[in-house]
Amino acid sequence: MRILVTDGMDKTAMAQLREMGHEVVEQFYEPDQLGKALRDFDVVVVRSKTKVRAPHIDEAKGSNLKLIIRGGVGVDNIDVKYAEENGIMVRNTPNASSQSVAECALAHMFACARFISIAGAAMRNDIWDKKAYSKGFEVSGKTVGVIGYGRIGQALGKKAQALGMKVLAYDIFKVEGLENENMKYVEMDELLANSDFVSVHTPSIDGKPLINEGTIAKMKDGAVLINTSRGNNVDEAALLAALKSGKLRGAGLDVFAEEPAKNQELIDFPTVSCTPHIGAATVEAQKRIGAEIVDIITNFKA
């Protein structure tokens, strides 16, 4: 098959596909060129940057395109239902990056608790202001509320419990056997009211922010918000207002409403720890994603 890789992929996995006789083309296409390009391939592999929408699928109708693979967990950058209605299957790699994203969320929790981001930036500007960062706090003994307790949420929950934290989880699906004295499922309002950290791990729901002025008002005073899910899950204006007022102590953000991020006031806020959407960007995760993609293509039957 002819396989288009638009946003990069593990080199070992691409070599495997070529050894199996597939033609692999690594090329990014701008949105106005993507639909036409898809007509020349049997499979397209995307990450977060490439968005495969209905107009692209319309342009690819009647061609050889049979399969779209999202190298990652969420598939909200693909119009899945429309693709499948038009005979194009959609697959993802849900198991590969869970540990990496969970560790990224945990890293932001530590950064916010101990001023790691802002203190490091100050030192690089030749500012030794030890007193300003002397009121950090330990994560041990604190409560983390995990919104969306799927693979990533569960991975974070296990790591948090190992650090001596309590976990409150909210999800529309409850997995049996996970609850214990340090982890329990609760309703959203209870989670917001009792969590020192609130970490979001849900897909985007109709592009509407899950964390907005109303939900922030229900959060514990001085809580820290962590978002490694989707940027539009958080109302950035409401978050910035809560940080300015002191309602929230800080925020750890790996994703933004617009990427590359343009909300400089939020990025520059002293108690915000931010990274450029690198939650799954570990060597280990990329190898696992590549291996899953190879497996999907190997076992694919049109």
Short mmCIF file of C-alpha atoms in Angstrom, two decimals, residues 75-294:
data_model
loop_
_atom_site.label_atom_id
_atom_site.label_comp_id
_atom_site.label_asym_id
_atom_site.label_seq_id
_atom_site.Cartn_x
_atom_site.Cartn_y
_atom_site.Cartn_z
CA VAL A 75 -9.39 11.35 17.31
CA ASP A 76 -11.15 14.72 17.52
CA ASN A 77 -8.93 16.06 14.73
CA ILE A 78 -10.64 13.60 12.38
CA ASP A 79 -14.30 13.64 11.31
CA VAL A 80 -14.57 9.98 12.25
CA LYS A 81 -18.27 9.38 11.63
CA TYR A 82 -18.18 11.07 8.23
CA ALA A 83 -15.09 9.12 7.20
CA GLU A 84 -16.59 5.78 8.18
CA GLU A 85 -19.90 6.63 6.48
CA ASN A 86 -17.86 7.02 3.33
CA GLY A 87 -16.05 3.72 3.62
CA ILE A 88 -12.85 4.98 5.25
CA MET A 89 -11.92 3.28 8.51
CA VAL A 90 -10.40 5.26 11.39
CA ARG A 91 -8.06 3.80 13.99
CA ASN A 92 -5.91 5.23 16.80
CA THR A 93 -3.19 4.04 19.19
CA PRO A 94 -4.86 4.35 22.61
CA ASN A 95 -2.34 2.35 24.62
CA ALA A 96 0.94 3.84 23.46
CA SER A 97 1.17 7.28 25.06
CA SER A 98 -0.80 6.95 28.30
CA GLN A 99 2.22 6.74 30.61
CA SER A 100 3.99 9.66 28.90
CA VAL A 101 0.98 11.99 29.12
CA ALA A 102 0.34 10.99 32.74
CA GLU A 103 3.97 11.79 33.60
CA CYS A 104 3.66 15.17 31.84
CA ALA A 105 0.61 15.99 33.97
CA LEU A 106 2.48 14.94 37.08
CA ALA A 107 5.48 17.06 36.09
CA HIS A 108 3.23 20.13 35.80
CA MET A 109 1.81 19.35 39.24
CA PHE A 110 5.31 19.41 40.74
CA ALA A 111 6.22 22.54 38.76
CA CYS A 112 3.20 24.41 40.13
CA ALA A 113 3.68 23.15 43.68
CA ARG A 114 7.35 24.20 43.84
CA PHE A 115 7.58 27.20 41.43
CA ILE A 116 9.96 25.20 39.24
CA SER A 117 9.06 26.89 35.96
CA ILE A 118 9.14 30.52 37.12
CA ALA A 119 12.11 30.05 39.48
CA GLY A 120 14.18 28.49 36.70
CA ALA A 121 13.27 31.31 34.33
CA ALA A 122 14.27 33.90 36.95
CA MET A 123 17.65 32.26 37.47
CA ARG A 124 18.31 32.30 33.73
CA ASN A 125 17.76 36.04 33.94
CA ASP A 126 20.33 36.24 36.75
CA ILE A 127 17.69 36.68 39.47
CA TRP A 128 18.27 34.76 42.72
CA ASP A 129 14.99 35.32 44.54
CA LYS A 130 14.87 32.46 47.00
CA LYS A 131 12.38 34.19 49.29
CA ALA A 132 9.80 34.62 46.52
CA TYR A 133 9.62 30.85 46.03
CA SER A 134 9.79 29.76 49.65
CA LYS A 135 6.09 28.90 50.01
CA GLY A 136 5.87 25.80 47.91
CA PHE A 137 3.94 22.78 49.09
CA GLU A 138 4.27 19.00 49.01
CA VAL A 139 2.04 16.97 46.72
CA SER A 140 2.08 14.08 49.18
CA GLY A 141 -1.10 14.14 51.25
CA LYS A 142 -2.96 16.29 48.71
CA THR A 143 -5.97 15.31 46.62
CA VAL A 144 -5.97 15.21 42.84
CA GLY A 145 -9.26 15.25 40.99
CA VAL A 146 -8.98 13.43 37.66
CA ILE A 147 -11.66 14.37 35.13
CA GLY A 148 -11.80 11.52 32.64
CA TYR A 149 -10.58 8.27 34.20
CA GLY A 150 -9.62 6.35 31.09
CA ARG A 151 -6.17 5.01 30.27
CA ILE A 152 -4.32 8.28 30.88
CA GLY A 153 -6.40 9.24 33.90
CA GLN A 154 -5.86 5.84 35.48
CA ALA A 155 -2.11 6.02 34.81
CA LEU A 156 -1.99 9.40 36.57
CA GLY A 157 -4.14 8.06 39.41
CA LYS A 158 -1.74 5.15 40.05
CA LYS A 159 1.28 7.46 40.07
CA ALA A 160 -0.46 9.94 42.36
CA GLN A 161 -1.39 7.21 44.85
CA ALA A 162 2.23 6.00 44.85
CA LEU A 163 3.20 9.53 45.92
CA GLY A 164 0.81 9.43 48.86
CA MET A 165 -1.99 11.40 47.22
CA LYS A 166 -5.70 10.75 47.32
CA VAL A 167 -7.54 10.48 44.00
CA LEU A 168 -11.06 11.57 43.18
CA ALA A 169 -12.17 10.46 39.73
CA TYR A 170 -15.05 11.56 37.54
CA ASP A 171 -16.05 9.61 34.44
CA ILE A 172 -19.30 8.65 32.75
CA PHE A 173 -17.98 5.07 32.76
CA LYS A 174 -16.85 3.51 36.02
CA VAL A 175 -14.33 0.66 35.88
CA GLU A 176 -14.89 -1.98 38.54
CA GLY A 177 -12.03 -2.88 40.84
CA LEU A 178 -10.20 0.48 40.79
CA GLU A 179 -11.63 2.02 43.95
CA ASN A 180 -9.76 1.71 47.24
CA GLU A 181 -9.18 3.77 50.38
CA ASN A 182 -7.17 6.32 48.37
CA MET A 183 -9.22 6.40 45.16
CA LYS A 184 -12.94 6.75 44.60
CA TYR A 185 -15.34 7.79 41.89
CA VAL A 186 -17.34 10.93 42.67
CA GLU A 187 -19.64 13.36 40.90
CA MET A 188 -18.10 16.40 39.25
CA ASP A 189 -19.15 18.97 41.87
CA GLU A 190 -17.64 16.89 44.70
CA LEU A 191 -14.41 16.52 42.75
CA LEU A 192 -14.13 20.25 42.07
CA ALA A 193 -14.87 21.22 45.67
CA ASN A 194 -12.37 18.86 47.28
CA SER A 195 -9.36 18.66 44.96
CA ASP A 196 -6.06 20.48 45.45
CA PHE A 197 -5.22 19.64 41.83
CA VAL A 198 -7.75 19.18 39.04
CA SER A 199 -6.32 17.33 36.01
CA VAL A 200 -8.33 17.12 32.79
CA HIS A 201 -8.12 13.97 30.64
CA THR A 202 -11.21 14.02 28.43
CA PRO A 203 -11.62 14.43 24.68
CA SER A 204 -13.02 17.68 23.35
CA ILE A 205 -16.82 17.71 23.64
CA ASP A 206 -18.33 19.74 20.79
CA GLY A 207 -15.48 22.23 21.14
CA LYS A 208 -17.02 23.63 24.33
CA PRO A 209 -14.84 24.28 27.40
CA LEU A 210 -15.35 21.81 30.22
CA ILE A 211 -13.49 24.15 32.58
CA ASN A 212 -15.19 27.53 32.46
CA GLU A 213 -16.18 30.35 34.79
CA GLY A 214 -18.90 28.22 36.37
CA THR A 215 -16.78 25.14 37.03
CA ILE A 216 -13.86 27.23 38.28
CA ALA A 217 -16.19 28.89 40.80
CA LYS A 218 -16.94 25.42 42.20
CA MET A 219 -13.27 24.57 42.63
CA LYS A 220 -11.47 24.68 45.95
CA ASP A 221 -9.84 28.04 46.63
CA GLY A 222 -6.13 27.86 45.84
CA ALA A 223 -6.44 24.76 43.65
CA VAL A 224 -4.19 24.10 40.65
CA LEU A 225 -5.58 23.25 37.22
CA ILE A 226 -3.69 20.83 34.95
CA ASN A 227 -4.62 20.34 31.30
CA THR A 228 -2.83 17.85 29.06
CA SER A 229 -5.95 16.87 27.11
CA ARG A 230 -7.31 19.35 24.56
CA GLY A 231 -6.82 23.11 24.63
CA ASN A 232 -10.47 23.93 24.04
CA ASN A 233 -11.42 22.00 27.17
CA VAL A 234 -10.44 25.12 29.14
CA ASP A 235 -11.83 28.65 28.80
CA GLU A 236 -8.51 30.49 28.84
CA ALA A 237 -10.07 33.87 29.66
CA ALA A 238 -11.85 32.38 32.69
CA LEU A 239 -8.66 30.62 33.76
CA LEU A 240 -6.59 33.81 33.52
CA ALA A 241 -9.20 35.73 35.53
CA ALA A 242 -9.13 33.04 38.24
CA LEU A 243 -5.33 33.17 38.40
CA LYS A 244 -5.34 36.96 38.66
CA SER A 245 -7.95 36.96 41.42
CA GLY A 246 -6.16 34.25 43.39
CA LYS A 247 -9.07 31.84 43.13
CA LEU A 248 -6.62 29.39 41.56
CA ARG A 249 -3.04 29.11 42.78
CA GLY A 250 -1.63 28.02 39.42
CA ALA A 251 -2.06 26.06 36.22
CA GLY A 252 -0.03 23.51 34.28
CA LEU A 253 -0.82 23.61 30.57
CA ASP A 254 0.47 21.40 27.77
CA VAL A 255 -2.34 22.26 25.34
CA PHE A 256 -3.93 25.52 24.27
CA ALA A 257 -7.08 26.76 22.52
CA GLU A 258 -4.91 27.91 19.63
CA GLU A 259 -1.67 26.17 18.72
CA PRO A 260 1.00 27.44 18.43
CA ALA A 261 -0.23 29.26 21.53
CA LYS A 262 -0.98 32.96 21.08
CA ASN A 263 -2.32 33.81 24.56
CA GLN A 264 0.89 35.41 25.74
CA GLU A 265 -0.64 36.90 28.88
CA LEU A 266 -1.59 33.43 30.06
CA ILE A 267 1.77 31.93 29.10
CA ASP A 268 3.64 34.72 30.91
CA PHE A 269 1.57 34.52 34.09
CA PRO A 270 3.99 33.78 36.97
CA THR A 271 2.16 30.76 38.36
CA VAL A 272 1.58 29.05 35.00
CA SER A 273 3.77 26.14 33.98
CA CYS A 274 3.51 25.59 30.23
CA THR A 275 4.86 23.24 27.56
CA PRO A 276 4.19 23.17 23.79
CA HIS A 277 1.91 20.09 23.51
CA ILE A 278 4.62 17.56 24.31
CA GLY A 279 2.63 15.21 26.55
CA ALA A 280 3.20 12.17 24.33
CA ALA A 281 6.60 13.33 23.05
CA THR A 282 8.85 10.76 24.69
CA VAL A 283 11.16 8.31 22.96
CA GLU A 284 9.31 5.40 24.57
CA ALA A 285 5.85 6.62 23.54
CA GLN A 286 6.90 7.28 19.95
CA LYS A 287 8.28 3.76 19.63
CA ARG A 288 5.09 2.28 21.07
CA ILE A 289 2.94 4.44 18.78
CA GLY A 290 5.00 3.34 15.77
CA ALA A 291 4.68 -0.31 16.76
CA GLU A 292 0.89 0.01 17.13
CA ILE A 293 0.62 1.69 13.72
CA VAL A 294 2.59 -1.13 12.10
#
